[in-house]
Amino acid sequence: MAKLDLSQKLAILSDAARYDASCASSGTTRRDSRDGKGLGSTEGSGICHAYAPDGRCISLLKILMTNFCIYDCAYCINRVSSNVQRARFSVDEVVQLTIEFYRRNYIEGLFLSSGIIQSPDKTMEDMLRIAKRLREVENFRGYIHLKSIPDAAPELIEQAGLYADRLSINVELPTDNSVKAYAPEKNPVTIRKAMGDVKSRKDVAGERSYTGKRGKRFVPAGQSTQMIVGADGSTDATILGQSTRLYGDYKLKRVYYSAFSPIPDATAKLPLIKPPLVREHRLYQADWLMRFYGFGVEEITASRTDGNLDLDIDPKLAWALQNRAQFPVDVNKAGKEMLLRIPGFGTRTVRRILSTRRHRRLRYDDLLRMGASLKKAQAFITAADWSPGGLTDSANLRARFAPPPEQLSLF
Amino acid sequence: MYTVPLPRIGTDVAWRDAAKRLIGAGVSPEDILWDFDNEMGELFATATALPPVTRRIKAPQSFVQMADWVVWHKDPQRFARLYALLWRLRHQPGLMQDRADPELAKLRHMEKGVHRCKHKMKAFVRFRDLRQGGDRRSFAAWFEPTHHTVEPTAPFFARRFADMDWMIATPDVTAQFVDGNLSFHPGQPKPDLPEDAAEALWGTYFCNIFNPARLKVSAMTSEMPKKYWKNLPEAQHIQGLIAGAEAKVQQMRDNAPTLPPERAAKIKRQLRDE
């Protein structure tokens, strides 16, 4: 095989990394390099430096260290049984790419993942060498996201957490049985144990010792995971139930949902489908409702009997249509919890309503100026000069929001 | 009638100082003409000395913060709008909490525009290596901001790229960072910057991180509007990626599953035996 040049390796190893949805660079400690001795800064909110035509943000240099892999996960482009072209970066190449891209303001930092080579420990050690070089030799103060390798020794993960802003490990599929079926070498129990270890290590780092000192910062931007949607038969209720456990038990910062998407050289075991992008979008909306709007998973998935979300309308609207007895809500009187449940009201609109309400009664136009989407909200609220009348209970309310049924054509 | 000259560099400080004096002296909004960067020309050049600071009027912190953003907006009415709100605040102390007041809503909207422009500048400035040798590396970029955002955004670049020298040239204001010192200069036409080989690698990355099975062009353009494309080296690839996406995915679907490579069986055997 001819030796690959840097550009060819970059093509292969970014192609292999694009199925990881996360590209976040937010929520870590504030750092800068004003002292002139290093490079980089992180200031709370992340920055998306570019967008690809798939609409996804490009914030980090997201690459694999190598796409050689000894595992055989059916959904994965890098599985051992695939004939995709293989490549491997040297430590130096990854470090140089990261630094040179960063200096030109292309990226916020590095998201490094890898196929499993030789053994999980060996792979994790190689990834650590890259992170260590960046932090200790290059004095790089930008963002680093490392993918932990399942089954790697806890002390390696612990070291990784000192260099990285974020660690992630993918649960891959919503149920243990699916993992067994499609990722036979991966063990859901070890994956959860690795997440548990990171959580407890992070908890300890956050506590003060008897001297009042805090321990060394450990993954300040927390951990995240990813679930593939649409490869197995799991319902949305199963997926969201799994997310609820993950957020609760391991204090994850984010669960990413990744619509199963065609890969080159697919296996016969998992036929390629059109990626279920609308479903993925509805799952993110539901995820948001659980984390920021006080909804429980049962409430969100109760609107249909098959355990899946309504694809035609968003989950908050679906819930409101099912629970019309609780509407209309008076925006001048209702509490925060109920305001958050009104379709078309976001957290920011609710905050603005609560602050303005102290001074005067709100009218329909006021809500418009506050950024509420009244097309959705008007059926569910009353304001000083607005009452929805019979609209709230009208039989065709759902039809006002759902896309029109597709016209049948003669064939 | 007061005509208040406001410089292009240091607009924020100049406006705040003038507003303090005028509001302290009880000058009403209709008696002030705000002249940004001599745009009014000679016609109104009747610079009246501003009143001295006699009385300090307290303005809510939230107003001061908002004004610090809005002064960088490109709307010629920005200074007058800010002052008019400050004028009303004297008798309506709760006004800043009224998120539905039309005048405040307009200013908040402008604030958001500047916020967005600043954010996009942090994201879309693309440096080129000037390869000048010496102790510190040296980079330069050409950028075209929507509002006057070079000055408020430059400190971000100074915090981030402190160990190198850099320049961000724009038609509005040019920022320079040399040996740790940040300075601002008048805007300029687009300079000739040397080619940078890293741009080809960045293009390779851009093309390969894109997933052709998830084409969502409007999601891209809403966050990366076309007006920025001409100064983004990666944008030259966008049309080709969109045009070829469908065929690429179809090819993935059409390819019959292949037989695993020979090494797969061996590796699997080893894994099982461990």
XYZ file of C-alpha atoms in Angstrom:
685
model
C 0.000 0.000 0.000
C 1.338 3.411 -0.960
C 2.086 5.663 1.981
C -0.748 8.095 2.598
C 0.011 11.801 2.831
C -1.431 14.057 5.507
C -4.299 15.249 3.349
C -5.349 11.688 2.453
C -5.218 10.639 6.091
C -7.253 13.678 7.085
C -9.872 12.790 4.469
C -10.184 9.195 5.672
C -10.109 9.957 9.379
C -12.604 12.828 9.298
C -14.907 10.849 7.028
C -14.784 8.151 9.706
C -15.584 10.625 12.483
C -18.630 12.340 11.002
C -21.154 9.927 12.480
C -20.519 11.370 15.944
C -23.072 14.131 16.351
C -21.434 16.092 19.141
C -19.338 19.096 18.246
C -20.037 21.178 21.358
C -17.325 23.396 22.763
C -19.294 25.111 25.523
C -19.605 24.951 29.269
C -16.010 24.494 30.313
C -13.841 26.654 32.594
C -12.843 30.127 31.399
C -9.255 30.203 30.230
C -7.161 32.490 28.071
C -3.577 32.989 27.037
C -3.136 36.648 27.933
C 0.106 35.741 29.695
C 1.602 35.203 26.235
C 2.892 31.743 27.148
C 0.282 29.630 25.495
C -2.331 29.466 22.808
C -6.078 29.527 23.075
C -9.065 30.435 25.200
C -12.448 29.128 26.263
C -15.106 31.586 27.365
C -18.207 29.692 28.328
C -20.264 29.655 25.160
C -18.961 27.598 22.280
C -18.309 28.925 18.788
C -19.352 27.226 15.560
C -16.672 28.194 13.078
C -18.392 26.799 10.027
C -21.468 24.875 8.938
C -21.435 22.003 6.489
C -24.302 21.604 4.003
C -25.778 19.004 6.394
C -26.580 21.941 8.681
C -24.251 20.720 11.372
C -21.954 23.021 13.245
C -18.220 22.616 12.847
C -16.654 23.722 16.078
C -13.935 21.171 16.666
C -11.464 19.276 14.548
C -13.347 15.974 14.821
C -11.127 13.110 13.755
C -10.226 9.568 14.560
C -6.677 8.802 15.627
C -7.049 5.653 13.549
C -9.939 3.894 11.851
C -8.355 0.477 12.235
C -10.630 -1.339 14.655
C -10.819 -4.848 16.065
C -14.532 -4.597 16.905
C -17.346 -5.503 14.541
C -20.249 -3.132 15.286
C -22.791 -3.493 12.500
C -23.776 0.201 12.295
C -20.180 1.443 12.189
C -18.172 2.475 9.128
C -14.954 1.367 10.862
C -15.942 -2.158 11.902
C -13.318 -4.822 11.320
C -15.354 -6.507 8.604
C -15.630 -3.355 6.483
C -13.438 -2.776 3.442
C -13.198 0.949 3.980
C -9.677 2.351 3.502
C -7.660 2.467 6.731
C -5.259 5.101 8.010
C -3.515 6.172 11.156
C -2.299 9.574 12.344
C 0.935 9.969 14.243
C 0.866 11.936 17.498
C 2.747 14.708 15.776
C 0.286 14.946 12.905
C -2.728 15.350 15.168
C -0.951 17.921 17.308
C 0.201 19.955 14.296
C -3.192 19.862 12.599
C -4.913 21.015 15.780
C -2.483 23.847 16.460
C -2.280 25.085 12.863
C -6.062 24.986 12.382
C -6.529 26.737 15.699
C -4.086 29.532 14.887
C -6.032 30.313 11.718
C -9.262 30.484 13.737
C -10.836 27.480 11.983
C -11.673 25.589 15.189
C -12.245 25.750 18.952
C -10.188 22.657 19.612
C -9.966 18.923 19.098
C -12.489 16.096 19.353
C -10.431 12.953 19.242
C -11.899 9.515 18.912
C -10.421 6.259 17.727
C -11.006 2.749 16.547
C -9.795 0.120 19.002
C -6.319 -1.080 18.065
C -4.518 -3.970 19.798
C -6.287 -3.364 23.104
C -8.494 -0.735 24.737
C -5.652 0.312 27.072
C -3.143 0.705 24.261
C -5.628 2.850 22.295
C -6.422 5.053 25.267
C -2.713 5.489 26.032
C -2.036 6.703 22.502
C -4.894 9.193 22.704
C -3.558 10.435 26.030
C -0.149 11.089 24.493
C -1.801 13.463 22.040
C -3.770 15.304 24.715
C -0.723 15.533 26.955
C 1.469 16.925 24.161
C -1.159 19.550 23.373
C -1.529 20.671 26.976
C 2.005 20.337 28.301
C 4.294 20.963 25.335
C 2.193 23.229 23.125
C 0.486 24.930 26.101
C -2.790 24.602 24.264
C -5.672 26.165 26.233
C -8.460 25.540 23.738
C -11.089 22.833 24.018
C -10.360 19.113 24.045
C -13.026 16.425 23.841
C -11.788 12.859 24.178
C -13.824 9.804 23.482
C -13.113 7.285 26.207
C -12.493 3.802 25.004
C -14.807 1.265 26.633
C -12.888 -1.186 28.820
C -9.848 1.089 29.169
C -8.277 1.015 32.643
C -9.838 3.484 35.128
C -6.484 5.201 35.775
C -6.219 6.019 32.068
C -9.706 7.521 32.054
C -8.764 9.469 35.145
C -5.738 10.955 33.398
C -7.821 11.737 30.345
C -10.205 13.733 32.532
C -7.384 16.007 33.648
C -6.447 16.962 30.083
C -9.884 16.969 28.499
C -12.731 19.432 28.877
C -15.199 16.735 28.033
C -15.182 12.954 27.980
C -17.778 10.922 26.211
C -18.528 7.290 25.736
C -21.317 6.186 23.452
C -24.060 3.890 24.694
C -24.630 3.390 20.925
C -28.086 1.786 21.047
C -31.068 2.321 23.337
C -31.256 -1.161 24.859
C -28.749 -3.709 26.123
C -30.199 -6.327 23.801
C -29.610 -4.153 20.766
C -26.035 -3.526 21.833
C -25.523 -7.283 22.143
C -27.050 -7.853 18.736
C -25.274 -5.144 16.785
C -22.090 -4.433 18.763
C -21.173 -7.917 20.003
C -17.787 -6.958 21.455
C -19.170 -4.034 23.447
C -20.628 -4.522 26.888
C -23.350 -2.123 28.066
C -22.432 -2.822 31.690
C -18.815 -1.701 31.221
C -19.960 1.371 29.306
C -22.203 2.362 32.198
C -19.471 1.609 34.701
C -17.100 3.906 32.813
C -19.718 6.685 32.935
C -20.246 6.040 36.638
C -16.504 6.243 37.307
C -16.216 9.584 35.531
C -19.202 10.914 37.459
C -17.837 9.961 40.876
C -14.375 11.196 40.017
C -15.883 14.522 38.926
C -17.965 14.730 42.119
C -14.813 14.260 44.215
C -12.899 16.891 42.226
C -15.664 19.410 42.893
C -15.458 19.028 46.696
C -13.108 21.042 48.836
C -10.595 19.229 50.989
C -10.119 20.112 54.691
C -7.669 22.851 53.641
C -10.419 24.455 51.570
C -8.594 23.729 48.335
C -10.350 22.248 45.382
C -8.926 19.258 43.587
C -7.622 19.488 40.049
C -10.286 20.285 37.489
C -11.728 17.086 36.117
C -13.666 17.172 32.819
C -15.057 20.663 33.527
C -17.508 20.431 30.618
C -18.837 17.098 31.863
C -19.602 13.978 29.883
C -21.949 13.187 27.038
C -23.086 10.167 25.072
C -24.770 9.237 21.821
C -27.547 6.865 20.816
C -28.218 5.752 17.275
C -31.852 6.156 16.306
C -33.567 3.962 13.763
C -31.040 1.131 13.490
C -32.917 -1.122 15.900
C -36.631 -1.355 16.669
C -36.642 0.700 19.892
C -39.542 3.117 20.323
C -39.139 6.775 21.271
C -40.477 5.937 24.737
C -37.639 3.433 25.191
C -35.068 5.931 23.917
C -36.297 8.781 26.104
C -36.555 6.459 29.101
C -32.917 5.539 28.597
C -31.994 9.249 28.335
C -33.810 10.031 31.581
C -31.763 7.361 33.361
C -28.555 8.624 31.797
C -29.203 12.233 32.815
C -30.242 11.154 36.294
C -27.743 8.438 37.166
C -24.616 9.814 35.490
C -25.401 13.549 35.408
C -24.664 13.631 31.691
C -24.480 17.071 30.114
C -25.955 15.889 26.845
C -27.421 12.821 25.222
C -27.054 13.047 21.443
C -29.456 11.281 19.107
C -27.978 10.278 15.803
C -30.305 9.190 13.019
C -28.889 6.003 11.548
C -27.318 7.176 8.354
C -26.024 5.304 5.305
C -22.349 4.385 5.556
C -19.979 3.240 2.836
C -19.586 -0.552 2.673
C -22.578 -1.348 4.869
C -23.208 -4.806 6.285
C -26.054 -7.025 5.130
C -27.030 -7.249 8.795
C -28.236 -3.647 8.828
C -29.762 -2.559 5.528
C -29.376 1.134 4.731
C -32.359 3.395 5.242
C -33.064 7.056 4.669
C -31.889 8.615 7.943
C -34.952 9.407 10.109
C -34.115 13.085 10.486
C -37.573 14.258 11.578
C -37.640 11.606 14.274
C -34.222 12.694 15.463
C -35.466 16.311 15.592
C -38.555 15.354 17.642
C -36.356 13.421 20.074
C -34.197 16.494 20.633
C -37.332 18.566 21.253
C -38.564 15.994 23.741
C -35.149 15.898 25.403
C -35.314 19.692 25.808
C -38.803 19.463 27.323
C -37.535 17.003 29.924
C -34.488 19.059 30.838
C -35.722 22.654 30.724
C -39.530 22.614 30.760
C -40.347 20.232 33.596
C -41.977 17.498 31.509
C -41.786 13.825 32.486
C -41.033 11.181 29.895
C -44.478 9.551 30.357
C -46.271 12.818 29.660
C -44.393 13.333 26.431
C -44.913 9.858 25.062
C -48.558 9.487 26.197
C -50.081 11.163 23.150
C -49.762 8.059 21.004
C -50.289 4.443 21.856
C -47.315 3.000 19.968
C -44.716 4.703 22.191
C -43.465 6.955 19.430
C -43.602 10.721 19.125
C -45.926 12.401 16.674
C -43.771 13.268 13.663
C -46.179 15.899 12.311
C -46.283 18.231 15.305
C -43.814 19.052 18.059
C -44.122 17.140 21.352
C -45.172 20.152 23.435
C -48.031 20.930 21.100
C -48.982 17.250 21.058
C -49.132 17.266 24.851
C -51.224 20.454 24.947
C -53.720 19.062 22.430
C -54.124 15.994 24.617
C -54.570 18.075 27.766
C -56.866 20.840 26.592
C -58.740 20.885 29.890
C -55.736 22.739 31.364
C -56.066 25.530 28.785
C -56.478 28.396 28.078
C -53.900 29.742 30.516
C -54.026 33.360 31.656
C -50.589 34.820 30.891
C -51.168 37.538 33.474
C -51.721 35.102 36.332
C -50.298 31.649 35.622
C -47.217 30.370 37.425
C -43.903 29.720 35.738
C -44.429 25.937 35.493
C -47.664 26.354 33.570
C -46.320 29.148 31.337
C -43.517 26.821 30.295
C -46.101 24.317 29.101
C -47.737 26.672 26.605
C -46.891 25.758 23.003
C -45.002 28.587 21.304
C -43.497 29.907 24.553
C -39.779 29.322 25.105
C -37.881 29.722 28.370
C -36.832 33.227 27.349
C -40.381 34.346 26.562
C -41.507 33.030 29.951
C -38.733 34.940 31.718
C -39.760 38.123 29.915
C -43.423 37.627 30.780
C -42.611 37.193 34.456
C -40.463 40.321 34.530
C -42.858 42.577 32.603
C -45.935 41.322 34.451
C -44.712 43.007 37.618
C -45.301 46.377 35.978
C -48.469 45.973 33.945
C -50.983 43.630 32.390
C -49.888 41.943 29.187
C -51.687 42.246 25.884
C -51.493 40.164 22.719
C -49.036 42.517 20.973
C -46.782 42.564 24.015
C -46.328 38.820 23.699
C -45.424 39.193 20.040
C -42.679 41.655 20.902
C -41.351 39.286 23.540
C -40.693 36.671 20.913
C -43.578 34.281 21.559
C -44.843 32.274 18.603
C -48.505 33.237 18.764
C -49.498 31.176 15.802
C -49.066 28.241 18.150
C -49.846 29.901 21.463
C -53.030 31.829 20.657
C -55.335 28.850 21.076
C -53.947 28.140 24.531
C -53.800 31.540 26.245
C -55.813 34.477 27.446
C -54.316 37.971 27.718
C -55.703 41.412 28.630
C -57.216 41.820 25.169
C -57.287 38.233 23.973
C -59.453 35.204 24.509
C -59.321 32.187 22.241
C -63.074 31.571 22.519
C -63.962 28.183 21.153
C -60.578 27.744 19.510
C -59.037 25.803 22.402
C -61.561 23.010 22.124
C -62.236 23.137 18.412
C -62.099 19.776 16.699
C -59.814 20.896 13.879
C -57.166 22.516 16.065
C -54.575 19.834 15.340
C -55.146 20.227 11.609
C -54.114 23.890 11.851
C -50.584 22.799 12.754
C -50.025 19.442 11.134
C -48.816 19.446 7.542
C -51.651 18.754 5.088
C -52.095 15.081 4.242
C -50.111 14.120 1.193
C -52.233 14.106 -1.917
C -52.605 10.692 -3.469
C -51.677 10.535 -7.085
C -52.997 8.202 -9.759
C -50.521 5.702 -10.988
C -28.915 72.721 19.871
C -25.920 70.511 20.459
C -24.029 68.746 17.670
C -22.066 65.927 19.242
C -19.171 64.529 17.176
C -18.559 60.825 17.782
C -15.345 59.187 16.506
C -15.344 55.844 14.660
C -12.687 54.484 17.027
C -13.704 54.817 20.665
C -17.383 55.474 19.910
C -18.589 53.808 23.108
C -16.605 55.971 25.514
C -17.376 59.167 23.590
C -21.121 58.499 23.505
C -21.291 57.582 27.184
C -19.382 60.695 28.192
C -21.551 62.972 26.058
C -24.781 61.338 27.205
C -23.775 61.756 30.861
C -23.149 65.468 30.426
C -26.289 66.091 28.383
C -28.665 64.173 30.620
C -27.089 65.829 33.675
C -27.797 69.234 32.184
C -31.349 68.231 31.301
C -30.899 68.582 27.526
C -33.880 66.984 25.807
C -33.456 64.508 22.929
C -34.756 66.861 20.254
C -31.976 69.340 21.005
C -29.171 66.936 20.101
C -27.634 65.948 16.767
C -25.313 62.968 16.942
C -22.576 63.142 14.285
C -20.791 59.848 13.763
C -17.352 60.093 12.143
C -18.080 63.479 10.527
C -20.777 61.966 8.354
C -22.834 65.129 8.533
C -20.032 67.035 6.862
C -19.595 70.809 7.168
C -23.291 71.610 7.012
C -23.951 70.962 10.667
C -20.444 71.582 11.925
C -21.452 73.890 14.696
C -19.739 72.079 17.501
C -21.116 73.527 20.688
C -19.107 72.702 23.779
C -20.882 70.055 25.804
C -22.212 71.109 29.187
C -19.882 70.326 32.103
C -20.743 67.479 34.441
C -22.899 69.225 36.980
C -25.231 66.561 38.245
C -24.900 62.821 37.931
C -28.018 60.998 36.856
C -28.215 57.359 37.804
C -29.031 54.984 34.975
C -29.828 51.324 35.569
C -26.911 48.942 35.023
C -28.994 47.083 32.440
C -29.264 50.250 30.330
C -25.521 50.904 30.485
C -24.804 47.333 29.392
C -27.293 47.518 26.549
C -25.890 50.859 25.357
C -22.377 49.358 25.287
C -23.625 46.992 22.596
C -26.022 49.219 20.689
C -23.448 51.995 20.015
C -21.710 49.585 17.580
C -24.837 49.068 15.454
C -24.791 50.451 11.909
C -28.202 52.171 12.217
C -27.535 55.957 12.097
C -30.380 56.422 14.612
C -28.731 54.331 17.313
C -27.385 57.208 19.420
C -30.633 59.164 19.303
C -32.677 56.087 20.204
C -30.446 55.305 23.156
C -30.595 58.845 24.433
C -34.378 58.975 24.054
C -34.706 55.874 26.215
C -32.288 57.305 28.783
C -34.470 60.417 28.832
C -37.583 58.349 29.566
C -35.774 56.328 32.239
C -35.554 59.443 34.441
C -39.261 59.182 35.143
C -39.891 55.506 34.459
C -37.311 53.626 36.516
C -38.937 50.224 35.833
C -38.820 50.699 32.072
C -35.875 48.341 31.540
C -37.945 45.425 32.862
C -40.742 46.093 30.379
C -39.803 43.714 27.624
C -42.819 44.733 25.567
C -42.148 48.487 25.345
C -41.778 49.157 21.589
C -38.781 51.507 21.911
C -36.948 49.199 24.283
C -37.865 46.207 22.127
C -36.302 47.981 19.130
C -33.083 48.681 21.054
C -32.960 45.114 22.343
C -33.342 43.964 18.766
C -30.411 46.131 17.713
C -28.389 44.836 20.654
C -29.069 41.323 19.453
C -27.904 42.240 15.955
C -24.580 43.490 17.302
C -24.312 40.430 19.518
C -24.791 38.190 16.531
C -22.335 40.147 14.417
C -19.710 39.887 17.160
C -20.325 36.187 17.440
C -20.042 35.694 13.693
C -16.803 37.648 13.649
C -15.331 35.374 16.324
C -16.404 32.432 14.193
C -15.629 33.503 10.630
C -12.370 35.459 10.737
C -9.832 33.323 8.855
C -6.171 34.074 9.440
C -3.429 33.453 6.923
C 0.136 32.755 7.949
C 2.390 35.659 6.879
C 5.516 33.471 7.383
C 7.667 36.378 8.446
C 10.138 34.520 10.644
C 11.210 35.951 13.987
C 10.224 34.952 17.512
C 6.522 35.443 17.150
C 4.463 34.056 14.323
C 2.455 36.517 12.350
C -1.041 36.182 10.830
C -3.495 38.422 9.021
C -7.151 38.288 8.006
C -9.630 40.278 5.932
C -13.153 40.478 7.288
C -16.330 42.398 6.421
C -18.506 42.905 9.495
C -22.160 43.942 9.286
C -21.916 46.386 12.199
C -18.989 48.285 13.741
C -17.846 45.258 15.683
C -14.064 45.164 15.231
C -13.309 47.237 18.288
C -15.500 45.385 20.802
C -14.480 41.971 19.421
C -10.717 42.461 19.113
C -10.043 41.821 22.832
C -11.419 38.303 22.322
C -8.727 37.642 19.711
C -6.118 39.202 21.995
C -7.060 36.806 24.805
C -7.036 33.834 22.462
C -4.042 34.471 20.218
C -1.729 36.211 22.654
C 1.446 34.375 21.634
C 1.325 35.516 18.010
C 1.033 38.809 16.135
C -2.087 39.338 14.079
C -4.059 41.867 12.117
C -7.748 41.892 11.230
C -8.293 44.324 8.372
C -11.836 45.483 7.566
C -13.361 48.323 5.535
C -14.506 49.842 8.858
C -11.657 49.606 11.382
C -8.438 47.589 11.375
C -7.223 45.882 14.543
C -3.569 45.117 15.086
C -1.936 43.038 17.765
C 1.841 43.305 17.915
C 4.037 42.099 20.794
C 1.038 41.903 23.062
C -0.272 45.399 22.275
C -3.674 45.902 20.690
C -4.277 48.997 18.554
C -6.953 50.251 16.163
C -6.509 51.989 12.856
C -8.775 53.323 10.092
C -10.388 50.779 7.790
C -8.750 49.872 4.523
C -9.296 48.123 1.187
C -8.715 44.384 1.040
C -4.979 43.685 1.357
C -3.133 41.051 -0.684
C -2.463 38.218 1.724
C -0.058 35.377 0.860
C -1.515 31.955 -0.009
C -1.665 29.582 2.948
C -1.339 25.828 2.400
C -3.395 25.094 5.516
C -6.510 26.287 3.668
C -6.394 23.239 1.388
C -6.241 20.910 4.410
C -9.099 22.781 6.032
C -11.096 22.342 2.808
C -10.367 18.604 2.888
C -11.677 18.448 6.423
C -14.791 20.482 5.556
C -15.663 18.173 2.648
C -15.166 14.966 4.607
C -16.897 15.881 7.850
C -20.022 16.587 5.768
C -22.542 13.759 5.747
C -24.183 13.652 2.276
C -27.108 11.611 3.612
C -28.251 14.537 5.771
C -28.407 17.406 3.308
C -30.008 20.424 5.056
C -28.920 23.471 3.150
C -31.241 25.948 4.872
C -29.928 24.930 8.299
C -26.464 25.798 7.036
C -27.336 29.139 5.443
C -29.344 30.356 8.431
C -26.226 30.084 10.575
C -23.632 30.822 7.892
C -25.344 33.362 5.596
C -24.045 33.676 2.071
C -22.743 37.198 2.664
C -19.865 35.649 4.637
C -18.930 33.027 2.047
C -16.594 35.116 -0.046
C -14.114 35.388 2.818
C -14.387 31.758 3.974
C -11.924 29.450 2.185
C -14.089 26.388 2.851
C -17.165 27.934 1.192
C -15.808 27.293 -2.320
C -16.592 23.590 -1.754
C -20.241 24.033 -0.775
C -21.819 23.980 -4.239
C -19.962 20.825 -5.228
C -20.863 19.039 -1.994
C -24.550 19.815 -2.443
C -24.543 18.792 -6.097
C -22.808 15.473 -5.450
C -24.605 14.467 -2.256
C -27.486 12.498 -3.744
C -25.237 10.435 -6.010
C -22.871 9.633 -3.165
C -25.651 8.254 -0.972
C -27.170 6.336 -3.856
C -23.816 4.720 -4.438
C -23.645 3.609 -0.797
C -27.091 2.049 -1.175
C -26.324 0.359 -4.485
C -23.068 -1.210 -3.412
C -23.679 -4.839 -2.599
C -22.331 -5.879 0.793
C -18.707 -6.947 0.373
C -16.923 -9.873 1.940
C -14.973 -8.936 5.064
C -11.233 -8.451 4.520
C -9.057 -11.423 5.391
C -7.670 -9.944 8.570
C -11.187 -9.680 10.051
C -11.534 -13.394 10.726
C -8.106 -13.574 12.335
C -8.757 -10.603 14.607
C -12.139 -11.960 15.629
C -10.594 -15.306 16.493
C -7.993 -13.620 18.662
C -10.629 -11.564 20.466
C -12.683 -14.662 21.221
C -9.700 -16.585 22.570
C -8.636 -13.871 25.002
